[in-house]
Amino acid sequence: MITRFAPSPTGPLHLGHAYAAIYAHDMARAAGGQFLLRIEDIDQTRARPEWEQQIYDDLTWLGLTWDGPALRQSDRMDRYEQALVRLWDMGVLYPCTCNRRDILAAVAAPQEGGLILTGPDGLIYPGTCRPGTAPVGPLPRDTALRLNMKAALDHIGKKSFSFLERGAGPAGEHGEITISDDALVEAVGDVVLARRDMGTSYHLAVVVDDADQGITDVTRGADLFEATKIHVVLQSLLGLPSPTYHHHLLLRDDNGKRLAKRDDARAIAKYRAEGASPEDIRRRVGLSV
Ligand code: GLU
Ligand code: ZN
């Protein structure tokens, strides 16, 4: 078994991260497997070296050891580019020049007063820039690139996709999770795989990295359960194996609110400065040894 913890160095690790890291670490160690670390720093406008260092310090203080050096996404932009070129050559990508306001206007217009559909990646893209036939020429790098979901599914030629959930989705989903091609087109849609200012999206990077790191078991917050539907399609397109997924609960604060990405009040470093022990943190997140 190979698991991983994949934080973004955009702020201090808080209790929610401690839960995710300990969960992945203990699962691998209990199985005699490996626990890997990945620094998800594709957003170079927000990533900071000092936060990366803090991740190493916090994990070490928590008593967690990872196997081999951490994988840093910013060192791997050429890998994501290769994957993008492959997808482009398959004819399943297209350039998109819409901004958020354009998309909102396009989805709101025909459904005034109605529901605006959102998928795992926010608003379902209304298809404004989707071409009738696959674009030709070299991969454009001056616009965002979207996955043409319909074209992707036609390329793969499967009516349904599935993945194994050994944890639970937000509605308790467990076991073999199946999603139909129609649901992928309607409820996921044409997601962004690269931005103009960012050579890859989280979705593409996570799929390439999980495969390159040989991850057998992905453990992560249940907020990413829906995004897994995007990931299995990308794995299928790129001929990559699908790991087993273990989505876990998200820690909530005393008011029942989900811990935000940057909940500095619950930073591990703060508890540590106040004299807490690693076992206190384990007890607080409910993962005592
Ligand atoms: N980097 C993501 C986060 O900080 C984790 C993504 C994943 O585990 O797939 O929430
Ligand atoms: Zn567009």
mmCIF file of C-alpha atoms and ligand atoms in Angstrom:
data_model
loop_
_atom_site.group_PDB
_atom_site.id
_atom_site.type_symbol
_atom_site.label_atom_id
_atom_site.label_comp_id
_atom_site.label_asym_id
_atom_site.label_seq_id
_atom_site.Cartn_x
_atom_site.Cartn_y
_atom_site.Cartn_z
ATOM 1 C CA MET A 1 0.000 0.000 0.000
ATOM 2 C CA ILE A 2 1.242 3.485 -0.847
ATOM 3 C CA THR A 3 -0.600 6.521 0.522
ATOM 4 C CA ARG A 4 0.202 10.208 0.363
ATOM 5 C CA PHE A 5 -0.427 13.536 2.036
ATOM 6 C CA ALA A 6 -0.632 16.381 -0.464
ATOM 7 C CA PRO A 7 -0.842 19.801 1.203
ATOM 8 C CA SER A 8 -0.566 23.165 -0.529
ATOM 9 C CA PRO A 9 2.075 25.453 1.021
ATOM 10 C CA THR A 10 -0.240 28.456 1.081
ATOM 11 C CA GLY A 11 -0.639 28.820 4.837
ATOM 12 C CA PRO A 12 -0.042 26.989 8.079
ATOM 13 C CA LEU A 13 -1.212 23.403 8.478
ATOM 14 C CA HIS A 14 -4.175 23.289 10.808
ATOM 15 C CA LEU A 15 -6.005 20.516 12.637
ATOM 16 C CA GLY A 16 -7.777 19.415 9.461
ATOM 17 C CA HIS A 17 -4.423 18.850 7.797
ATOM 18 C CA ALA A 18 -3.169 17.029 10.884
ATOM 19 C CA TYR A 19 -6.139 14.681 10.588
ATOM 20 C CA ALA A 20 -5.500 14.045 6.868
ATOM 21 C CA ALA A 21 -1.771 13.516 7.339
ATOM 22 C CA ILE A 22 -2.096 11.188 10.345
ATOM 23 C CA TYR A 23 -4.870 9.237 8.629
ATOM 24 C CA ALA A 24 -2.775 8.591 5.494
ATOM 25 C CA HIS A 25 0.387 7.918 7.498
ATOM 26 C CA ASP A 26 -1.167 5.466 9.947
ATOM 27 C CA MET A 27 -2.993 3.580 7.198
ATOM 28 C CA ALA A 28 0.248 2.990 5.285
ATOM 29 C CA ARG A 29 2.254 2.098 8.379
ATOM 30 C CA ALA A 30 -0.416 -0.333 9.628
ATOM 31 C CA ALA A 31 -0.226 -2.115 6.274
ATOM 32 C CA GLY A 32 3.573 -2.109 6.212
ATOM 33 C CA GLY A 33 3.395 0.167 3.186
ATOM 34 C CA GLN A 34 4.774 3.560 2.257
ATOM 35 C CA PHE A 35 3.619 7.062 3.082
ATOM 36 C CA LEU A 36 4.643 9.739 0.570
ATOM 37 C CA LEU A 37 4.563 13.499 0.723
ATOM 38 C CA ARG A 38 3.633 15.801 -2.130
ATOM 39 C CA ILE A 39 3.790 19.581 -2.071
ATOM 40 C CA GLU A 40 0.916 20.907 -4.200
ATOM 41 C CA ASP A 41 2.394 24.244 -5.187
ATOM 42 C CA ILE A 42 1.175 24.736 -8.761
ATOM 43 C CA ASP A 43 -0.335 28.045 -7.699
ATOM 44 C CA GLN A 44 2.938 29.928 -7.524
ATOM 45 C CA THR A 45 1.163 33.178 -6.683
ATOM 46 C CA ARG A 46 0.109 31.704 -3.340
ATOM 47 C CA ALA A 47 2.791 29.125 -2.509
ATOM 48 C CA ARG A 48 5.613 30.269 -0.196
ATOM 49 C CA PRO A 49 8.863 28.464 0.679
ATOM 50 C CA GLU A 50 8.366 29.294 4.354
ATOM 51 C CA TRP A 51 5.015 27.486 4.373
ATOM 52 C CA GLU A 52 6.634 24.497 2.707
ATOM 53 C CA GLN A 53 9.295 24.438 5.416
ATOM 54 C CA GLN A 54 6.568 24.698 8.035
ATOM 55 C CA ILE A 55 4.904 21.596 6.551
ATOM 56 C CA TYR A 56 8.110 19.582 7.032
ATOM 57 C CA ASP A 57 8.540 20.944 10.554
ATOM 58 C CA ASP A 58 4.938 20.280 11.592
ATOM 59 C CA LEU A 59 4.875 16.742 10.200
ATOM 60 C CA THR A 60 8.195 15.923 11.821
ATOM 61 C CA TRP A 61 7.020 17.332 15.139
ATOM 62 C CA LEU A 62 3.845 15.219 14.838
ATOM 63 C CA GLY A 63 6.109 12.189 14.610
ATOM 64 C CA LEU A 64 5.181 11.370 11.013
ATOM 65 C CA THR A 65 7.887 10.080 8.684
ATOM 66 C CA TRP A 66 7.543 9.961 4.923
ATOM 67 C CA ASP A 67 9.384 7.744 2.495
ATOM 68 C CA GLY A 68 11.787 9.412 0.084
ATOM 69 C CA PRO A 69 11.975 13.099 -0.711
ATOM 70 C CA ALA A 70 8.770 15.098 -1.063
ATOM 71 C CA LEU A 71 7.522 15.541 -4.619
ATOM 72 C CA ARG A 72 7.099 19.208 -5.488
ATOM 73 C CA GLN A 73 4.547 19.922 -8.211
ATOM 74 C CA SER A 74 6.305 23.094 -9.340
ATOM 75 C CA ASP A 75 9.274 20.885 -10.360
ATOM 76 C CA ARG A 76 7.036 18.832 -12.604
ATOM 77 C CA MET A 77 5.398 21.307 -14.943
ATOM 78 C CA ASP A 78 6.904 19.474 -17.930
ATOM 79 C CA ARG A 79 5.092 16.274 -16.886
ATOM 80 C CA TYR A 80 1.749 18.074 -16.830
ATOM 81 C CA GLU A 81 2.567 19.673 -20.163
ATOM 82 C CA GLN A 82 3.239 16.208 -21.646
ATOM 83 C CA ALA A 83 -0.126 15.005 -20.399
ATOM 84 C CA LEU A 84 -1.810 18.096 -21.839
ATOM 85 C CA VAL A 85 -0.173 17.539 -25.216
ATOM 86 C CA ARG A 86 -1.404 13.947 -25.216
ATOM 87 C CA LEU A 87 -4.938 15.056 -24.465
ATOM 88 C CA TRP A 88 -4.706 17.824 -27.058
ATOM 89 C CA ASP A 89 -3.537 15.323 -29.669
ATOM 90 C CA MET A 90 -6.536 13.126 -28.812
ATOM 91 C CA GLY A 91 -8.758 16.086 -29.671
ATOM 92 C CA VAL A 92 -10.405 16.225 -26.253
ATOM 93 C CA LEU A 93 -9.256 19.714 -25.216
ATOM 94 C CA TYR A 94 -10.222 23.150 -26.451
ATOM 95 C CA PRO A 95 -9.159 26.698 -25.640
ATOM 96 C CA CYS A 96 -11.569 28.791 -23.596
ATOM 97 C CA THR A 97 -11.409 32.546 -23.189
ATOM 98 C CA CYS A 98 -14.423 32.977 -20.905
ATOM 99 C CA ASN A 99 -14.049 34.612 -17.546
ATOM 100 C CA ARG A 100 -16.244 33.794 -14.568
ATOM 101 C CA ARG A 101 -18.616 36.637 -15.337
ATOM 102 C CA ASP A 102 -19.149 35.401 -18.927
ATOM 103 C CA ILE A 103 -19.932 31.931 -17.649
ATOM 104 C CA LEU A 104 -22.328 33.173 -15.006
ATOM 105 C CA ALA A 105 -24.140 35.327 -17.575
ATOM 106 C CA ALA A 106 -24.425 32.395 -19.986
ATOM 107 C CA VAL A 107 -25.758 29.942 -17.424
ATOM 108 C CA ALA A 108 -28.107 32.417 -15.762
ATOM 109 C CA ALA A 109 -29.773 33.717 -18.928
ATOM 110 C CA PRO A 110 -31.829 30.701 -20.015
ATOM 111 C CA GLN A 111 -32.802 29.791 -16.491
ATOM 112 C CA GLU A 112 -33.935 32.963 -14.891
ATOM 113 C CA GLY A 113 -35.201 32.207 -11.433
ATOM 114 C CA GLY A 114 -34.210 28.615 -11.966
ATOM 115 C CA LEU A 115 -31.434 26.548 -10.578
ATOM 116 C CA ILE A 116 -27.885 27.192 -11.618
ATOM 117 C CA LEU A 117 -26.133 23.878 -11.828
ATOM 118 C CA THR A 118 -22.812 23.399 -10.176
ATOM 119 C CA GLY A 119 -20.515 20.411 -10.382
ATOM 120 C CA PRO A 120 -17.334 19.352 -8.625
ATOM 121 C CA ASP A 121 -15.534 22.329 -10.102
ATOM 122 C CA GLY A 122 -18.112 25.057 -9.612
ATOM 123 C CA LEU A 123 -20.476 26.215 -12.361
ATOM 124 C CA ILE A 124 -21.108 23.679 -15.104
ATOM 125 C CA TYR A 125 -19.538 25.236 -18.174
ATOM 126 C CA PRO A 126 -22.250 26.214 -20.688
ATOM 127 C CA GLY A 127 -20.066 25.345 -23.672
ATOM 128 C CA THR A 128 -19.612 28.825 -25.117
ATOM 129 C CA CYS A 129 -16.129 28.104 -26.536
ATOM 130 C CA ARG A 130 -16.669 24.399 -27.289
ATOM 131 C CA PRO A 131 -15.813 23.761 -30.960
ATOM 132 C CA GLY A 132 -17.858 21.509 -33.236
ATOM 133 C CA THR A 133 -14.793 19.581 -34.273
ATOM 134 C CA ALA A 134 -11.503 18.981 -32.517
ATOM 135 C CA PRO A 135 -9.158 21.970 -32.802
ATOM 136 C CA VAL A 136 -6.020 21.461 -34.881
ATOM 137 C CA GLY A 137 -2.493 22.870 -34.615
ATOM 138 C CA PRO A 138 -0.130 22.992 -31.666
ATOM 139 C CA LEU A 139 -1.303 23.156 -28.068
ATOM 140 C CA PRO A 140 -2.218 26.799 -27.393
ATOM 141 C CA ARG A 141 -0.622 28.208 -24.249
ATOM 142 C CA ASP A 142 -2.172 31.651 -24.113
ATOM 143 C CA THR A 143 -5.678 30.598 -23.002
ATOM 144 C CA ALA A 144 -7.306 28.241 -20.554
ATOM 145 C CA LEU A 145 -7.833 24.688 -21.825
ATOM 146 C CA ARG A 146 -11.001 22.762 -21.107
ATOM 147 C CA LEU A 147 -11.713 19.075 -21.326
ATOM 148 C CA ASN A 148 -14.429 18.408 -23.898
ATOM 149 C CA MET A 149 -16.218 15.855 -21.723
ATOM 150 C CA LYS A 150 -18.442 14.507 -24.481
ATOM 151 C CA ALA A 151 -15.499 14.109 -26.865
ATOM 152 C CA ALA A 152 -13.446 12.517 -24.081
ATOM 153 C CA LEU A 153 -16.142 9.929 -23.361
ATOM 154 C CA ASP A 154 -16.548 9.196 -27.081
ATOM 155 C CA HIS A 155 -12.788 8.734 -27.287
ATOM 156 C CA ILE A 156 -12.788 6.271 -24.388
ATOM 157 C CA GLY A 157 -15.954 4.588 -25.641
ATOM 158 C CA LYS A 158 -17.378 3.593 -22.252
ATOM 159 C CA LYS A 159 -20.932 4.176 -21.021
ATOM 160 C CA SER A 160 -20.024 4.282 -17.372
ATOM 161 C CA PHE A 161 -17.064 4.732 -15.069
ATOM 162 C CA SER A 162 -16.478 3.509 -11.584
ATOM 163 C CA PHE A 163 -14.090 3.718 -8.709
ATOM 164 C CA LEU A 164 -13.756 1.962 -5.391
ATOM 165 C CA GLU A 165 -14.659 4.029 -2.343
ATOM 166 C CA ARG A 166 -13.460 2.520 0.918
ATOM 167 C CA GLY A 167 -14.202 5.594 2.995
ATOM 168 C CA ALA A 168 -17.346 7.634 2.448
ATOM 169 C CA GLY A 169 -18.533 10.470 0.253
ATOM 170 C CA PRO A 170 -20.454 13.429 1.708
ATOM 171 C CA ALA A 171 -23.741 11.475 1.491
ATOM 172 C CA GLY A 172 -22.225 8.275 2.840
ATOM 173 C CA GLU A 173 -21.381 6.889 -0.613
ATOM 174 C CA HIS A 174 -19.340 3.722 -0.197
ATOM 175 C CA GLY A 175 -18.201 0.730 -2.236
ATOM 176 C CA GLU A 176 -18.244 0.644 -6.016
ATOM 177 C CA ILE A 177 -19.224 4.137 -7.186
ATOM 178 C CA THR A 178 -20.558 4.199 -10.736
ATOM 179 C CA ILE A 179 -21.182 7.271 -12.827
ATOM 180 C CA SER A 180 -22.812 7.270 -16.237
ATOM 181 C CA ASP A 181 -21.570 9.098 -19.310
ATOM 182 C CA ASP A 182 -24.692 11.295 -19.257
ATOM 183 C CA ALA A 183 -24.055 12.288 -15.638
ATOM 184 C CA LEU A 184 -20.473 13.162 -16.507
ATOM 185 C CA VAL A 185 -21.581 15.440 -19.322
ATOM 186 C CA GLU A 186 -24.445 17.035 -17.392
ATOM 187 C CA ALA A 187 -23.219 17.147 -13.810
ATOM 188 C CA VAL A 188 -19.472 17.529 -14.321
ATOM 189 C CA GLY A 189 -19.059 19.023 -17.768
ATOM 190 C CA ASP A 190 -16.103 20.652 -19.461
ATOM 191 C CA VAL A 191 -13.682 21.299 -16.608
ATOM 192 C CA VAL A 192 -10.564 23.457 -16.898
ATOM 193 C CA LEU A 193 -7.333 21.439 -17.138
ATOM 194 C CA ALA A 194 -4.905 24.331 -17.585
ATOM 195 C CA ARG A 195 -5.102 28.046 -17.007
ATOM 196 C CA ARG A 196 -3.310 30.740 -18.871
ATOM 197 C CA ASP A 197 -1.238 31.662 -15.822
ATOM 198 C CA MET A 198 -0.994 28.116 -14.463
ATOM 199 C CA GLY A 199 0.261 25.277 -16.666
ATOM 200 C CA THR A 200 -2.056 22.713 -15.097
ATOM 201 C CA SER A 201 -5.136 22.419 -12.964
ATOM 202 C CA TYR A 202 -5.300 20.508 -9.703
ATOM 203 C CA HIS A 203 -7.240 17.734 -11.470
ATOM 204 C CA LEU A 204 -4.629 16.998 -14.107
ATOM 205 C CA ALA A 205 -1.700 17.291 -11.690
ATOM 206 C CA VAL A 206 -3.249 15.033 -9.064
ATOM 207 C CA VAL A 207 -3.965 12.282 -11.582
ATOM 208 C CA VAL A 208 -0.474 12.405 -13.108
ATOM 209 C CA ASP A 209 1.200 12.581 -9.698
ATOM 210 C CA ASP A 210 -0.807 9.804 -8.053
ATOM 211 C CA ALA A 211 0.184 7.549 -10.963
ATOM 212 C CA ASP A 212 3.852 8.635 -11.010
ATOM 213 C CA GLN A 213 4.135 8.147 -7.259
ATOM 214 C CA GLY A 214 2.469 4.716 -7.507
ATOM 215 C CA ILE A 215 -0.235 5.711 -5.027
ATOM 216 C CA THR A 216 -2.494 2.717 -4.383
ATOM 217 C CA ASP A 217 -4.776 4.370 -1.840
ATOM 218 C CA VAL A 218 -5.822 8.014 -1.977
ATOM 219 C CA THR A 219 -7.013 9.355 1.358
ATOM 220 C CA ARG A 220 -8.435 12.871 1.388
ATOM 221 C CA GLY A 221 -11.326 14.999 2.565
ATOM 222 C CA ALA A 222 -14.858 14.167 1.438
ATOM 223 C CA ASP A 223 -15.012 17.598 -0.240
ATOM 224 C CA LEU A 224 -13.006 16.013 -3.074
ATOM 225 C CA PHE A 225 -15.320 13.025 -3.516
ATOM 226 C CA GLU A 226 -17.139 14.599 -6.481
ATOM 227 C CA ALA A 227 -13.862 15.629 -8.121
ATOM 228 C CA THR A 228 -12.913 11.943 -8.208
ATOM 229 C CA LYS A 229 -15.379 11.615 -11.099
ATOM 230 C CA ILE A 230 -13.152 13.952 -13.123
ATOM 231 C CA HIS A 231 -10.080 12.028 -12.034
ATOM 232 C CA VAL A 232 -11.327 8.627 -13.202
ATOM 233 C CA VAL A 233 -12.070 10.041 -16.661
ATOM 234 C CA LEU A 234 -8.571 11.542 -16.875
ATOM 235 C CA GLN A 235 -7.036 8.260 -15.675
ATOM 236 C CA SER A 236 -8.934 6.431 -18.375
ATOM 237 C CA LEU A 237 -7.836 8.881 -21.098
ATOM 238 C CA LEU A 238 -4.195 8.757 -20.026
ATOM 239 C CA GLY A 239 -4.129 4.993 -19.485
ATOM 240 C CA LEU A 240 -3.361 5.340 -15.778
ATOM 241 C CA PRO A 241 -4.540 3.033 -12.997
ATOM 242 C CA SER A 242 -7.288 4.239 -10.638
ATOM 243 C CA PRO A 243 -6.263 3.992 -7.002
ATOM 244 C CA THR A 244 -8.682 2.998 -4.261
ATOM 245 C CA TYR A 245 -10.221 6.066 -2.618
ATOM 246 C CA HIS A 246 -10.805 6.658 1.068
ATOM 247 C CA HIS A 247 -12.613 9.962 1.478
ATOM 248 C CA HIS A 248 -12.779 10.986 5.089
ATOM 249 C CA LEU A 249 -14.655 13.450 7.203
ATOM 250 C CA LEU A 250 -13.674 17.094 7.370
ATOM 251 C CA LEU A 251 -13.013 18.517 10.776
ATOM 252 C CA ARG A 252 -15.434 21.169 11.941
ATOM 253 C CA ASP A 253 -14.900 23.958 14.406
ATOM 254 C CA ASP A 254 -16.888 24.356 17.605
ATOM 255 C CA ASN A 255 -19.698 26.048 15.647
ATOM 256 C CA GLY A 256 -19.955 23.173 13.187
ATOM 257 C CA LYS A 257 -18.275 25.178 10.444
ATOM 258 C CA ARG A 258 -15.785 23.350 8.280
ATOM 259 C CA LEU A 259 -12.204 24.325 9.015
ATOM 260 C CA ALA A 260 -11.112 26.703 6.293
ATOM 261 C CA LYS A 261 -7.957 26.133 4.295
ATOM 262 C CA ARG A 262 -6.364 28.885 6.328
ATOM 263 C CA ASP A 263 -7.763 28.593 9.781
ATOM 264 C CA ASP A 264 -4.774 30.101 11.513
ATOM 265 C CA ALA A 265 -6.486 29.918 14.887
ATOM 266 C CA ARG A 266 -6.145 26.141 14.657
ATOM 267 C CA ALA A 267 -2.659 26.037 13.210
ATOM 268 C CA ILE A 268 -0.635 23.097 14.451
ATOM 269 C CA ALA A 269 2.220 25.522 15.119
ATOM 270 C CA LYS A 270 0.006 27.503 17.464
ATOM 271 C CA TYR A 271 -0.963 24.477 19.567
ATOM 272 C CA ARG A 272 2.675 23.529 19.589
ATOM 273 C CA ALA A 273 3.739 26.991 20.784
ATOM 274 C CA GLU A 274 1.158 26.718 23.532
ATOM 275 C CA GLY A 275 2.774 23.541 24.804
ATOM 276 C CA ALA A 276 0.546 20.851 23.272
ATOM 277 C CA SER A 277 2.136 17.470 22.555
ATOM 278 C CA PRO A 278 1.775 15.494 19.325
ATOM 279 C CA GLU A 279 -0.466 13.072 21.233
ATOM 280 C CA ASP A 280 -2.679 16.030 22.254
ATOM 281 C CA ILE A 281 -3.130 16.796 18.538
ATOM 282 C CA ARG A 282 -3.924 13.152 17.776
ATOM 283 C CA ARG A 283 -6.484 13.140 20.572
ATOM 284 C CA ARG A 284 -8.033 16.419 19.395
ATOM 285 C CA VAL A 285 -8.566 15.063 15.874
ATOM 286 C CA GLY A 286 -9.745 11.690 17.119
ATOM 287 C CA LEU A 287 -6.843 9.619 15.793
ATOM 288 C CA SER A 288 -5.046 8.547 18.949
ATOM 289 C CA VAL A 289 -2.663 5.644 18.658
HETATM 290 N N1 GLU B 1 -3.835 19.751 -2.087
HETATM 291 C C1 GLU B 1 -5.145 19.365 -1.678
HETATM 292 C C2 GLU B 1 -5.508 20.058 -0.368
HETATM 293 O O1 GLU B 1 -4.692 20.686 0.221
HETATM 294 C C3 GLU B 1 -5.261 17.865 -1.486
HETATM 295 C C4 GLU B 1 -5.603 17.193 -2.754
HETATM 296 C C5 GLU B 1 -5.737 15.675 -2.661
HETATM 297 O O2 GLU B 1 -5.498 15.096 -1.608
HETATM 298 O O3 GLU B 1 -6.076 15.085 -3.693
HETATM 299 O O4 GLU B 1 -6.649 19.990 0.031
HETATM 300 ZN ZN ZN B 2 -15.114 29.799 -22.939
#
